[in-house]
Amino acid sequence: MATINKQVAEQITYAFEFKDKLPTGASLASGTLSAIDVSDNSDQSTVVLDSTTATISGTQARFRAKAGTDGSKYKITLVATLDNNDKLEEDVILSVGNI
């Protein structure tokens, strides 16, 4: 699982890229996001993410990280729904501050 880093005050848009994962003829239709604090498994979606709905742009599902506690790590999970109703899931660790 990949790790991305962000400072506490930063508000940054990141993207999950699906170009090489989409079945032939399928495209991204929507995406749902969640953020879990890895230290205690608590749901921090409304704290860390600007929205729990991804913005779809071509083969990317984008999300904006808006906050987080210094020294914390969050598992960001995206469940993407394709236009053929297939679902793909991706995870990334968001590391905040100086860890």
PDB file of C-alpha atoms in Angstrom:
ATOM      1  CA  MET A   1       0.000   0.000   0.000  1.00  0.00           C
ATOM      2  CA  ALA A   2       1.389   3.392  -0.992  1.00  0.00           C
ATOM      3  CA  THR A   3       1.907   6.243   1.478  1.00  0.00           C
ATOM      4  CA  ILE A   4       1.337   9.924   0.772  1.00  0.00           C
ATOM      5  CA  ASN A   5       2.520  12.705   3.059  1.00  0.00           C
ATOM      6  CA  LYS A   6       0.802  15.952   4.010  1.00  0.00           C
ATOM      7  CA  GLN A   7       1.561  18.675   6.525  1.00  0.00           C
ATOM      8  CA  VAL A   8      -1.191  19.522   9.018  1.00  0.00           C
ATOM      9  CA  ALA A   9      -2.235  22.843   7.450  1.00  0.00           C
ATOM     10  CA  GLU A  10      -2.118  21.628   3.851  1.00  0.00           C
ATOM     11  CA  GLN A  11      -5.304  21.035   1.897  1.00  0.00           C
ATOM     12  CA  ILE A  12      -4.348  18.955  -1.135  1.00  0.00           C
ATOM     13  CA  THR A  13      -6.167  17.121  -3.913  1.00  0.00           C
ATOM     14  CA  TYR A  14      -4.903  13.597  -4.603  1.00  0.00           C
ATOM     15  CA  ALA A  15      -6.026  11.063  -7.203  1.00  0.00           C
ATOM     16  CA  PHE A  16      -6.397   7.331  -7.564  1.00  0.00           C
ATOM     17  CA  GLU A  17      -5.451   6.416 -11.155  1.00  0.00           C
ATOM     18  CA  PHE A  18      -7.385   3.575 -12.811  1.00  0.00           C
ATOM     19  CA  LYS A  19      -6.052   3.784 -16.389  1.00  0.00           C
ATOM     20  CA  ASP A  20      -4.422   0.343 -16.232  1.00  0.00           C
ATOM     21  CA  LYS A  21      -7.149  -1.264 -14.092  1.00  0.00           C
ATOM     22  CA  LEU A  22     -10.306  -0.554 -16.071  1.00  0.00           C
ATOM     23  CA  PRO A  23     -11.792  -3.418 -18.091  1.00  0.00           C
ATOM     24  CA  THR A  24     -11.992  -2.755 -21.824  1.00  0.00           C
ATOM     25  CA  GLY A  25     -14.880  -0.438 -22.588  1.00  0.00           C
ATOM     26  CA  ALA A  26     -15.597   0.442 -18.938  1.00  0.00           C
ATOM     27  CA  SER A  27     -15.205   3.827 -17.289  1.00  0.00           C
ATOM     28  CA  LEU A  28     -15.412   5.275 -13.800  1.00  0.00           C
ATOM     29  CA  ALA A  29     -18.909   6.366 -12.826  1.00  0.00           C
ATOM     30  CA  SER A  30     -18.578   7.282  -9.129  1.00  0.00           C
ATOM     31  CA  GLY A  31     -16.497   6.764  -6.017  1.00  0.00           C
ATOM     32  CA  THR A  32     -17.025   6.642  -2.267  1.00  0.00           C
ATOM     33  CA  LEU A  33     -14.235   7.435   0.201  1.00  0.00           C
ATOM     34  CA  SER A  34     -13.526   6.751   3.852  1.00  0.00           C
ATOM     35  CA  ALA A  35     -10.680   7.618   6.216  1.00  0.00           C
ATOM     36  CA  ILE A  36      -9.792   5.412   9.188  1.00  0.00           C
ATOM     37  CA  ASP A  37      -7.215   6.350  11.855  1.00  0.00           C
ATOM     38  CA  VAL A  38      -4.807   3.401  11.763  1.00  0.00           C
ATOM     39  CA  SER A  39      -3.949   3.720  15.476  1.00  0.00           C
ATOM     40  CA  ASP A  40      -7.463   2.969  16.739  1.00  0.00           C
ATOM     41  CA  ASN A  41      -9.575   2.159  13.638  1.00  0.00           C
ATOM     42  CA  SER A  42     -11.863   5.134  14.311  1.00  0.00           C
ATOM     43  CA  ASP A  43     -13.718   6.674  11.378  1.00  0.00           C
ATOM     44  CA  GLN A  44     -12.170  10.069  10.627  1.00  0.00           C
ATOM     45  CA  SER A  45     -13.762  10.592   7.202  1.00  0.00           C
ATOM     46  CA  THR A  46     -15.464  13.902   7.997  1.00  0.00           C
ATOM     47  CA  VAL A  47     -12.331  15.215   9.733  1.00  0.00           C
ATOM     48  CA  VAL A  48      -9.703  14.264   7.134  1.00  0.00           C
ATOM     49  CA  LEU A  49     -11.629  14.376   3.848  1.00  0.00           C
ATOM     50  CA  ASP A  50     -13.315  17.357   2.231  1.00  0.00           C
ATOM     51  CA  SER A  51     -15.998  14.964   0.933  1.00  0.00           C
ATOM     52  CA  THR A  52     -16.702  11.236   1.028  1.00  0.00           C
ATOM     53  CA  THR A  53     -17.639  11.382  -2.662  1.00  0.00           C
ATOM     54  CA  ALA A  54     -14.790  11.259  -5.166  1.00  0.00           C
ATOM     55  CA  THR A  55     -14.619  13.616  -8.119  1.00  0.00           C
ATOM     56  CA  ILE A  56     -14.330  11.589 -11.323  1.00  0.00           C
ATOM     57  CA  SER A  57     -12.133  12.961 -14.098  1.00  0.00           C
ATOM     58  CA  GLY A  58     -11.443  10.526 -16.926  1.00  0.00           C
ATOM     59  CA  THR A  59      -9.554   7.591 -15.420  1.00  0.00           C
ATOM     60  CA  GLN A  60      -8.978   9.303 -12.068  1.00  0.00           C
ATOM     61  CA  ALA A  61     -11.013   9.395  -8.860  1.00  0.00           C
ATOM     62  CA  ARG A  62      -9.902  12.500  -6.972  1.00  0.00           C
ATOM     63  CA  PHE A  63     -10.214  13.412  -3.305  1.00  0.00           C
ATOM     64  CA  ARG A  64      -9.158  16.363  -1.171  1.00  0.00           C
ATOM     65  CA  ALA A  65      -7.419  15.876   2.165  1.00  0.00           C
ATOM     66  CA  LYS A  66      -8.285  18.864   4.347  1.00  0.00           C
ATOM     67  CA  ALA A  67      -6.980  18.064   7.827  1.00  0.00           C
ATOM     68  CA  GLY A  68      -5.498  15.486  10.164  1.00  0.00           C
ATOM     69  CA  THR A  69      -3.688  15.329  13.470  1.00  0.00           C
ATOM     70  CA  ASP A  70       0.068  15.856  13.480  1.00  0.00           C
ATOM     71  CA  GLY A  71       1.812  12.491  13.752  1.00  0.00           C
ATOM     72  CA  SER A  72      -1.234  10.471  12.679  1.00  0.00           C
ATOM     73  CA  LYS A  73      -1.730   8.032   9.830  1.00  0.00           C
ATOM     74  CA  TYR A  74      -5.023   7.410   8.079  1.00  0.00           C
ATOM     75  CA  LYS A  75      -6.046   4.653   5.687  1.00  0.00           C
ATOM     76  CA  ILE A  76      -7.965   6.259   2.843  1.00  0.00           C
ATOM     77  CA  THR A  77     -10.178   3.755   1.019  1.00  0.00           C
ATOM     78  CA  LEU A  78     -11.900   4.397  -2.288  1.00  0.00           C
ATOM     79  CA  VAL A  79     -14.608   2.132  -3.657  1.00  0.00           C
ATOM     80  CA  ALA A  80     -15.078   3.058  -7.307  1.00  0.00           C
ATOM     81  CA  THR A  81     -18.169   2.034  -9.230  1.00  0.00           C
ATOM     82  CA  LEU A  82     -17.789   1.586 -12.972  1.00  0.00           C
ATOM     83  CA  ASP A  83     -20.425   2.328 -15.595  1.00  0.00           C
ATOM     84  CA  ASN A  84     -21.009  -1.448 -15.946  1.00  0.00           C
ATOM     85  CA  ASN A  85     -21.657  -1.683 -12.147  1.00  0.00           C
ATOM     86  CA  ASP A  86     -18.329  -3.417 -11.426  1.00  0.00           C
ATOM     87  CA  LYS A  87     -16.556  -2.124  -8.315  1.00  0.00           C
ATOM     88  CA  LEU A  88     -12.844  -1.540  -7.751  1.00  0.00           C
ATOM     89  CA  GLU A  89     -11.227  -0.756  -4.386  1.00  0.00           C
ATOM     90  CA  GLU A  90      -7.981   1.069  -3.671  1.00  0.00           C
ATOM     91  CA  ASP A  91      -6.260   2.102  -0.429  1.00  0.00           C
ATOM     92  CA  VAL A  92      -3.521   4.563   0.456  1.00  0.00           C
ATOM     93  CA  ILE A  93      -1.985   5.643   3.759  1.00  0.00           C
ATOM     94  CA  LEU A  94      -2.116   9.390   4.432  1.00  0.00           C
ATOM     95  CA  SER A  95       0.673  10.370   6.824  1.00  0.00           C
ATOM     96  CA  VAL A  96       0.155  13.774   8.465  1.00  0.00           C
ATOM     97  CA  GLY A  97       2.950  15.963   9.786  1.00  0.00           C
ATOM     98  CA  ASN A  98       6.289  14.719  10.984  1.00  0.00           C
ATOM     99  CA  ILE A  99       6.130  10.976  11.480  1.00  0.00           C
TER     100      ILE A  99
END
